[in-house]
Coordinates of C-alpha atoms in Angstrom, one line a residue:
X1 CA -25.5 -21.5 33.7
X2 CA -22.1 -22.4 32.4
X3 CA -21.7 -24.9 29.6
X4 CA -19.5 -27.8 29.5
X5 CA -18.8 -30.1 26.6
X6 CA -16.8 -33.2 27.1
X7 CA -15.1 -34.6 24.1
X8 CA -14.3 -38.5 24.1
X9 CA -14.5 -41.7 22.2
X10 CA -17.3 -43.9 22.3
X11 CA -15.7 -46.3 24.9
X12 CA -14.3 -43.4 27.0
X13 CA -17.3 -41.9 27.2
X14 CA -19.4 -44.5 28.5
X15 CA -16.6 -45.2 31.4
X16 CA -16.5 -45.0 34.7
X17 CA -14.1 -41.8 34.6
X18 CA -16.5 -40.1 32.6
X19 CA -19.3 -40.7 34.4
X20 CA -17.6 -39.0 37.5
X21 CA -16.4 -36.0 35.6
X22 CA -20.0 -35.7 34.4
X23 CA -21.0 -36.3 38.1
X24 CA -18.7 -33.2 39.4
X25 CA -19.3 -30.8 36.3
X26 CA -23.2 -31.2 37.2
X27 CA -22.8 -30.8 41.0
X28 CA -21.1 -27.6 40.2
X29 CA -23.6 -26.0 38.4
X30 CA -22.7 -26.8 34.9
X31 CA -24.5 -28.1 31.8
X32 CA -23.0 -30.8 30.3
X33 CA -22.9 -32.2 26.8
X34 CA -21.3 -35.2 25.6
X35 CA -19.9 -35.4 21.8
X36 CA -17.6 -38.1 20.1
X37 CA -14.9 -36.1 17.6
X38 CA -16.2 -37.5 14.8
X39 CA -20.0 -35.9 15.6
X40 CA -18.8 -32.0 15.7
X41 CA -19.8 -29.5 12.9
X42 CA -17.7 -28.2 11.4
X43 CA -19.2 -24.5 12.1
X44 CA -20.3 -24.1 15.6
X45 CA -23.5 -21.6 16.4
X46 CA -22.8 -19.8 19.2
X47 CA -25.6 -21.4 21.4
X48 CA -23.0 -24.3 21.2
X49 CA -20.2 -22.8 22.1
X50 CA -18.9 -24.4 25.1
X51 CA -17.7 -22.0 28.6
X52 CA -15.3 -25.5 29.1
X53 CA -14.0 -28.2 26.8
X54 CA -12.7 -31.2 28.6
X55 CA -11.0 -33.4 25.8
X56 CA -10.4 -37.1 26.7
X57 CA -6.3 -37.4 26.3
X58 CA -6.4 -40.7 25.0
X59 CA -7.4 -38.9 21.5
X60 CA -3.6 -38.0 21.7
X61 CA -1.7 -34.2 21.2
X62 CA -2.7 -33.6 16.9
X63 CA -6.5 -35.1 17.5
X64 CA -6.5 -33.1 20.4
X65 CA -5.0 -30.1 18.4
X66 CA -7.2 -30.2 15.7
X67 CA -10.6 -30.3 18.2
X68 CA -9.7 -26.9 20.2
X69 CA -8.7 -24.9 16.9
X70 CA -12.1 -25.8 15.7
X71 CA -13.5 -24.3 18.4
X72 CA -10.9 -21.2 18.2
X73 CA -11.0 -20.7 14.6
X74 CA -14.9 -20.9 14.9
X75 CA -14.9 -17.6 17.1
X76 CA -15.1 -19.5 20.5
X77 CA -12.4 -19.5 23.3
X78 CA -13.2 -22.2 25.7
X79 CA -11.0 -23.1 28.6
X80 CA -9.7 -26.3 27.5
X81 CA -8.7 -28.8 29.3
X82 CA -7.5 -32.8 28.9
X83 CA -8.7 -35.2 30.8
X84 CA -6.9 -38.2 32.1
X85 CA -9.1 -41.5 31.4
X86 CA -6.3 -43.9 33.1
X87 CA -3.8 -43.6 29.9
X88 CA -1.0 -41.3 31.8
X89 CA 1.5 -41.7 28.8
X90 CA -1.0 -39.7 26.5
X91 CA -1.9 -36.9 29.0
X92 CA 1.6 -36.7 29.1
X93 CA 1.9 -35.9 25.4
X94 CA -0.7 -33.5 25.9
X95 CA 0.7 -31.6 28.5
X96 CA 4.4 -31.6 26.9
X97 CA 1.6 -30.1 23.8
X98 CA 1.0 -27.2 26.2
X99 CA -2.4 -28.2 27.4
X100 CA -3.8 -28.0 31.3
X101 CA -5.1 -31.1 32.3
X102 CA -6.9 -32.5 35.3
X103 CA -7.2 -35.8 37.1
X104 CA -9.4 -38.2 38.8
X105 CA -10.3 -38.3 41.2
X106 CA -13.0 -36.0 40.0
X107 CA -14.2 -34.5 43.2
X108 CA -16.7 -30.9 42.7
X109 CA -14.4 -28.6 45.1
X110 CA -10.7 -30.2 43.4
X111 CA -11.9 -29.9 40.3
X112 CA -13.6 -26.4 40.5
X113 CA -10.4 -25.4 42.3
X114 CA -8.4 -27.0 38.9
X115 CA -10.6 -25.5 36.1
X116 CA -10.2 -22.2 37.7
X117 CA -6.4 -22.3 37.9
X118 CA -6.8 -23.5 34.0
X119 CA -9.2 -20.3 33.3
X120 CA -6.5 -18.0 35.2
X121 CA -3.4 -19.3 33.1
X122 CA -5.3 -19.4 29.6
X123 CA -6.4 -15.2 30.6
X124 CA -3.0 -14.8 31.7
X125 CA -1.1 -16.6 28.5
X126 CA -4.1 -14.3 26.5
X127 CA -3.2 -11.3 27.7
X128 CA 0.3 -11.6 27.2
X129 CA 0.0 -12.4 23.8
X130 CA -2.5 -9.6 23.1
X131 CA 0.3 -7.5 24.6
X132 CA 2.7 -8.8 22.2
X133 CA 0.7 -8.4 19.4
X134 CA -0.2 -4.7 20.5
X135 CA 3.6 -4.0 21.3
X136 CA 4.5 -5.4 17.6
X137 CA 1.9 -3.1 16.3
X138 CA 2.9 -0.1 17.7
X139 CA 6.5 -0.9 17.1
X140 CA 5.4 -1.7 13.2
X141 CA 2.9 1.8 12.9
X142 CA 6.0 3.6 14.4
X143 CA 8.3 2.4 11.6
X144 CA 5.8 3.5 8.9
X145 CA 6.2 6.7 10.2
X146 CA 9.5 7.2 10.2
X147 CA 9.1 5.9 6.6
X148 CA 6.6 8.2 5.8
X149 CA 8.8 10.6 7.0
X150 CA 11.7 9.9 5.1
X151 CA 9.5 9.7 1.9
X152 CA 7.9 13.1 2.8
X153 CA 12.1 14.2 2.7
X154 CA 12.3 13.2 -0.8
X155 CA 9.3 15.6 -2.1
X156 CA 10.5 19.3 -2.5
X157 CA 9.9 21.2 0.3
X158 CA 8.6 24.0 -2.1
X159 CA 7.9 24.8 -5.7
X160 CA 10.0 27.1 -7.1
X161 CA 9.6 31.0 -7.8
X162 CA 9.8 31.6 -11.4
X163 CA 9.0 35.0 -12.6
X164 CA 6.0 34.7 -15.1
X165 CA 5.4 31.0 -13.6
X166 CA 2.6 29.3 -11.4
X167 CA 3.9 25.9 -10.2
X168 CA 2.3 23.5 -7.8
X169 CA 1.4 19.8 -6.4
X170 CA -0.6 17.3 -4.5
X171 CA 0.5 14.1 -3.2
X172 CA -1.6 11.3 -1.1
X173 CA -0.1 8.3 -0.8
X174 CA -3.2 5.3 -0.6
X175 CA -1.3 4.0 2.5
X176 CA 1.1 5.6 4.8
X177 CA 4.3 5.1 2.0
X178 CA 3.4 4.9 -1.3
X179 CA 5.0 4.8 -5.0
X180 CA 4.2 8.1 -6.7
X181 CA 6.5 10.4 -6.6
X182 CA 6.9 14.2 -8.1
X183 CA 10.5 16.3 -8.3
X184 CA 10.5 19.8 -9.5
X185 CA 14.5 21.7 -9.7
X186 CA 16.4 23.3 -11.3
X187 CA 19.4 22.9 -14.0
X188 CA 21.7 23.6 -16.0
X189 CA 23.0 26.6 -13.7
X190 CA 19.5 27.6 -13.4
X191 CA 18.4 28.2 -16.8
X192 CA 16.2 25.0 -17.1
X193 CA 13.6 23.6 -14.9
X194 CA 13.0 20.2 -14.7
X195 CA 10.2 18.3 -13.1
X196 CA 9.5 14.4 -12.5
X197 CA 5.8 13.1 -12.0
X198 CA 6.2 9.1 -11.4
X199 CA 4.8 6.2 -10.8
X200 CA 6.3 3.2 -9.0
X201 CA 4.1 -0.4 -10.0
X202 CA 2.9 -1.9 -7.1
X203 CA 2.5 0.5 -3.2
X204 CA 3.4 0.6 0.1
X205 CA 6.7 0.1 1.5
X206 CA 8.3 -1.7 -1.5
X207 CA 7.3 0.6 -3.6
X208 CA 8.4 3.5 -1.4
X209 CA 12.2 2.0 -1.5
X210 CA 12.5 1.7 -5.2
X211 CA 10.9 5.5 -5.8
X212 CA 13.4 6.8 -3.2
X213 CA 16.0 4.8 -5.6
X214 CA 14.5 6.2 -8.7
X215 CA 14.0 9.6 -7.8
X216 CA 17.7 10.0 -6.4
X217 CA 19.0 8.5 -9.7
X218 CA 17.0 11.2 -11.4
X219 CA 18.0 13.8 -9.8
X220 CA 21.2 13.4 -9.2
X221 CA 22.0 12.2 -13.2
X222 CA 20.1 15.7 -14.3
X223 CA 21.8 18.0 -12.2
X224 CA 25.8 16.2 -12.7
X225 CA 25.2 16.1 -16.5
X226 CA 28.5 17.8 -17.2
X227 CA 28.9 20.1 -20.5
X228 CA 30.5 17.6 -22.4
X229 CA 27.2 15.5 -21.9
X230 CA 24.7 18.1 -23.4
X231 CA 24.1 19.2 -26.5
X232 CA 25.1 22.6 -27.8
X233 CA 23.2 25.6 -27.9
X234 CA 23.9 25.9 -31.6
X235 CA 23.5 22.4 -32.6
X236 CA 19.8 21.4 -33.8
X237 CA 18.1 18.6 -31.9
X238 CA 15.1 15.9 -33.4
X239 CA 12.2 16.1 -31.6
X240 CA 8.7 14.7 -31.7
X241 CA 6.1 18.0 -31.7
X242 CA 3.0 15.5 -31.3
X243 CA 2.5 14.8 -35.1
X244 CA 3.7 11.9 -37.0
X245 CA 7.0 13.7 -37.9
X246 CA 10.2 14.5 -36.3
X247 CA 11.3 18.4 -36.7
X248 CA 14.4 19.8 -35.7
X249 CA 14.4 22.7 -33.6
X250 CA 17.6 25.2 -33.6
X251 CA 16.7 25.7 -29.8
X252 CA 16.0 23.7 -26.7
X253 CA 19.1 21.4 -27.1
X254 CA 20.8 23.2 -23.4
X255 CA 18.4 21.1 -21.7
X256 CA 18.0 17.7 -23.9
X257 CA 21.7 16.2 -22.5
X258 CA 20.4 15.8 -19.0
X259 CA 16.7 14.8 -19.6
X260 CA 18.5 11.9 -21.9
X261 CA 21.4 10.8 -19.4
X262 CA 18.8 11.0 -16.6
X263 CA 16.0 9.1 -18.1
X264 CA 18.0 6.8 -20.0
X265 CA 20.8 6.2 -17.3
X266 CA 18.3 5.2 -14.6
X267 CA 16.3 2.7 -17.2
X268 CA 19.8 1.0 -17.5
X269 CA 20.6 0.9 -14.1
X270 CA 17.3 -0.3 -12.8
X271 CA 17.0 -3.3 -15.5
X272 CA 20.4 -4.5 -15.1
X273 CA 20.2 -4.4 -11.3
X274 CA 16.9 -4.7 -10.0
X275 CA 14.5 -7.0 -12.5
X276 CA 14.5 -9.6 -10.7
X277 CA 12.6 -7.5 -7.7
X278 CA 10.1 -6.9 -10.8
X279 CA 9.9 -3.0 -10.0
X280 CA 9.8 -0.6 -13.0
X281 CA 8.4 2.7 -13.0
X282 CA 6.2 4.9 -15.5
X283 CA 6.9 8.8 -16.1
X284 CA 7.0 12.2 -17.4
X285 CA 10.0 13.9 -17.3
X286 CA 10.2 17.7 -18.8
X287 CA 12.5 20.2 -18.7
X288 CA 11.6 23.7 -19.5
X289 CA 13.0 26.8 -20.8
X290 CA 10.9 29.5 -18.2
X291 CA 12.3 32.5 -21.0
X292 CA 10.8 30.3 -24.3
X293 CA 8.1 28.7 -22.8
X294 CA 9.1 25.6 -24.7
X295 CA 9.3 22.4 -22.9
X296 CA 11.3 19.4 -24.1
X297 CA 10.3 16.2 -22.1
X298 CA 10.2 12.3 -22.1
X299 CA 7.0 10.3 -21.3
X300 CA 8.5 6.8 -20.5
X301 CA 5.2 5.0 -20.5
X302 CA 2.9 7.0 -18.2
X303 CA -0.2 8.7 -18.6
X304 CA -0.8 11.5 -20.8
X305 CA -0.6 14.6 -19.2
X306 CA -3.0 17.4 -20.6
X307 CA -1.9 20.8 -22.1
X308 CA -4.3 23.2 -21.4
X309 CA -4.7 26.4 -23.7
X310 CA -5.5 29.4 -23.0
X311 CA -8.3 29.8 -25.5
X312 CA -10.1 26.5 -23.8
X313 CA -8.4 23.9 -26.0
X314 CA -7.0 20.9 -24.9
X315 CA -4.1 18.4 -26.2
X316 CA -2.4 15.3 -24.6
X317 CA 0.9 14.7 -24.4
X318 CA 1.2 10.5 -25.0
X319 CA 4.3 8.4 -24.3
X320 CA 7.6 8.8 -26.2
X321 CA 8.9 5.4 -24.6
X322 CA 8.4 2.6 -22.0
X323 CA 8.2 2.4 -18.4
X324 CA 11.6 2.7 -17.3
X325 CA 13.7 -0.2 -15.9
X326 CA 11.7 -3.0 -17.5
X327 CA 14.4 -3.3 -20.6
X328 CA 18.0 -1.9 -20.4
X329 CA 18.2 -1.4 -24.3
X330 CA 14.7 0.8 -24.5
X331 CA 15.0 4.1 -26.5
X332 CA 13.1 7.0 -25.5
X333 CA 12.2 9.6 -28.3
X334 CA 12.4 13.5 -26.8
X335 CA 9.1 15.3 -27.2
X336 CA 8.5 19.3 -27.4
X337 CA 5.5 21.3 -26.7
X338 CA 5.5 25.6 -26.5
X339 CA 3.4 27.2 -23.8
X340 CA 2.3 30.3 -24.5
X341 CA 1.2 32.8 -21.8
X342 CA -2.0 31.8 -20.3
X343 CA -1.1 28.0 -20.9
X344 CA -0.9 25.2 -18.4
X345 CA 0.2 21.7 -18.3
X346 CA -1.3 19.5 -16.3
X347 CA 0.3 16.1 -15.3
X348 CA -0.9 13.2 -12.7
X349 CA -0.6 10.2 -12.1
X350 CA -3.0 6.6 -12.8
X351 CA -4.8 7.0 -9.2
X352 CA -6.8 10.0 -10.6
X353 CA -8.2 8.2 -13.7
X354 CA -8.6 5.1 -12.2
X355 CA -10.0 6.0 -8.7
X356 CA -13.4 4.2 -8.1
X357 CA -16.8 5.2 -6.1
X358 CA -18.6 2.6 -3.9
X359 CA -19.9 0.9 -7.2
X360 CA -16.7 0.5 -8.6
X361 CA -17.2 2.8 -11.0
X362 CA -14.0 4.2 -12.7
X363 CA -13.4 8.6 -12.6
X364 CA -11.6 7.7 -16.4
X365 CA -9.8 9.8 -18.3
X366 CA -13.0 11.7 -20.0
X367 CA -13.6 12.9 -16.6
X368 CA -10.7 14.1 -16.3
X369 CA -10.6 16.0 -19.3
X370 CA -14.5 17.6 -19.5
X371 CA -13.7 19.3 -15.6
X372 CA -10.2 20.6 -17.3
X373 CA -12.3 22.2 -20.5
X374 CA -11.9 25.5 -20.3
X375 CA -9.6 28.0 -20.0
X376 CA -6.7 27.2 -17.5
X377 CA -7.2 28.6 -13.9
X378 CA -4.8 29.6 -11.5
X379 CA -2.5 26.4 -11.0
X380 CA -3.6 26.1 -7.0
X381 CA -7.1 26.4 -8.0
X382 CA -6.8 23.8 -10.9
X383 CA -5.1 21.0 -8.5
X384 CA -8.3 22.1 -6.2
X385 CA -10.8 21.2 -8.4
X386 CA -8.7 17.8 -9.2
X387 CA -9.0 16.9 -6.0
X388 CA -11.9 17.6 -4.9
X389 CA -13.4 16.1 -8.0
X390 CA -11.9 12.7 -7.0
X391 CA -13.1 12.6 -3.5
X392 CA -16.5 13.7 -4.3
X393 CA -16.8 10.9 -6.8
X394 CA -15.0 8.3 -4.6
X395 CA -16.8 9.0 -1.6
X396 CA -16.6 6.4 1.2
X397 CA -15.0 4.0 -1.2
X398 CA -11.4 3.5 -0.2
X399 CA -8.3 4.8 -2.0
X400 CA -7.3 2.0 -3.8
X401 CA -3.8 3.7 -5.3
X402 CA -1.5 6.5 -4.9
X403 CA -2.7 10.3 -6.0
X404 CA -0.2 13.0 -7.5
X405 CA -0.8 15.8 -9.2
X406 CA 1.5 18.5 -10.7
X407 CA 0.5 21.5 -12.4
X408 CA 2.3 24.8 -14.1
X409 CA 0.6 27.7 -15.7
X410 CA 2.7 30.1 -17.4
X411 CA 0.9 33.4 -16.6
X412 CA -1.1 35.0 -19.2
X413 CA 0.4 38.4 -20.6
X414 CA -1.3 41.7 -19.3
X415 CA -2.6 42.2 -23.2
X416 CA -3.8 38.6 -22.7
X417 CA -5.6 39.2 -19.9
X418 CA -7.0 42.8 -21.5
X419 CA -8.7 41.0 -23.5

């Protein structure tokens, strides 16, 4: 049987009007309850969850307000109704409020032909808003995916073919735009290659703005880098080989002018024009010489990436400088590391080491570096392994952050692999 609770003060309740409402309600097959405003719970059980709340209008439009959200918020939805109990100025109110109403006299038939019109408009006024909602969603998941699509246009399209080279990379945001980002060109008329793995704080669509900003600023600064920008061929260049000394290298230098302007240009440009949006971002920035195997790069504040020798051993390449466009006066020291033939580098961003299972455990860093011991694989296979090595350990947990991986091997000599 339907349930009806009937909301009134003390003195309304115990009046004449009442008494005929409860008179009609009962005659058409409901059960009624009676509470004062004062007497509801807070939480409702569902046992008490009423099919029709009749509230007396006198308690005026907020009291009246504040009694049907309790019962909405609580997980109910109740055709409500105000009742007239001989104060017409406060039904009134209640009505201008948006609320259905009915009026005495309370006959069964007029006031089963009333609460039915009421159910019909509040399923009606429901559905429309449901549609809303659903047309807002769609309108929202279809803008993500033209975001996600214009984000997908800022990732190469391929790695590039360099002879004695194996290059690749993995990228999966945490929602459908995300804040990593990796770049991989060339410069310097083709003589250098530089690659960007990055890391914008924070995800989602913000994030997805300012590494579309970043990434352009990169790019575009590396490859317009004029001659009169670099440094020469001939001219030595300080650089930081890992140890607590700078050396100078007669070599490398072709490629140094537009890793500085790039790295250092964008830093300036984002903290002069963008702090107060609080975005910075953290990277690794190298530009290699494919001939050489020597690879100058700058690490402004991001996670280590791991060189990987051939003979199994292992090194980490730690930041040279700050995340960029936190302050516009930060330096940024150039570091150099040679890859021989059978040598890979390995570079990713914070989402691997800090992806967690369902116990919030944390993958870490140690990880990370005992399933790279070894011998370098083939640079596919390597970013395999990665990956699958994170899922595994997450398992059902959910992504909590944005995954990118890059990876090149420079392939190992046919005396190399003789042996």
């Amino acid at each position: 049987m339907p349930n009806a609770l009937v909301v009134a003060e003390y003195e309304v309740a115990r009046s004449e009007a009442v008494a005929e409402l409860d008179g009609a309600l009962r005659e058409e097959g409901f059960v009624v309850r009676h509470a004062e405003p004062a007497d509801l719970p807070l939480r409702l059980a569902p046992e008490a969850r009423p099919d029709l709340l009749l509230v007396s209008a006198s308690l005026g439009l907020q009291r009246l307000a504040l009694v049907s959200q309790r019962f909405l918020a609580d997980g109910g939805a109740p055709t409500i109704v105000a009742f007239c109990d001989g104060d017409l100025a406060a039904l009134e109110e209640c009505v201008r409020g948006g609320f259905d109403y009915v009026l005495r006299p309370f006959l069964p038939s007029l006031l089963r032909s009333r609460v039915n019109s009421c159910w019909e408009r509040w399923q009606l006024s429901t559905t429309v808003e449901e549609m809303a909602e659903l047309a807002s969603l769609r309108e929202y998941e279809r803008e993500l995916s033209i975001a996600r699509e214009i984000q997908a246009g800022f990732l190469p399209e391929s790695m590039p073919t360099l002879h004695g080279w194996e290059i690749g990379a993995r990228f999966r945001p945490a929602r459908q735009v995300g804040g990593d980002f990796y770049d991989i060109f060339t410069i310097v008329n083709g003589r250098r290659l530089a690659f960007v793995v990055a890391d914008v704080c924070d995800k989602g669509v913000g994030a997805a703005l300012f590494m579309a900003l970043i990434r352009t600023l990169l790019r575009h600064t590396a490859e317009h880098t004029g001659l009169g920008q670099m440094v020469s061929d001939d001219l030595a260049v300080a650089v930081n080989n890992g140890s607590s000394n700078d050396v100078v290298l007669p070599l490398l230098s072709l490629g140094a002018g537009p890793l500085i302007q790039a790295v250092v240009g964008t830093n300036q440009y984002m903290a002069r024009n963008h702090l107060k949006q609080g975005y910075f971002a953290t990277m690794f920035f190298g530009v290699l010489d494919p001939q050489s195997g020597d690879l100058l790069y700058i690490n402004g504040g991001h996670n280590p990436p791991v060189v990987l020798r051939s003979d199994g051993g292992q090194s980490l390449l730690p930041p040279t400088g700050p995340a960029v466009g936190i302050l516009s006066d930060s330096s940024y020291t150039l570091g150099h590391v040679h890859l021989a033939p059978g040598d890979a580098l390995f570079t990713y961003t914070d989402g691997v080491v800090e992806a967690r299972n369902p116990d919030h455990g944390l993958y870490g860093m140690p990880r990370l570096r005992a399933l790279l011991n070894g011998p370098p694989p083939h640079t596919e296979t390597l970013l395999d392994s990665v990956d699958g090595s994170v899922r595994l350990f997450a398992g059902t947990a959910e992504q909590s952050d944005d995954i990118t991986t890059l990876a090149l091997r420079r392939t190992p000599s046919p005396a190399h692999t003789a042996l």
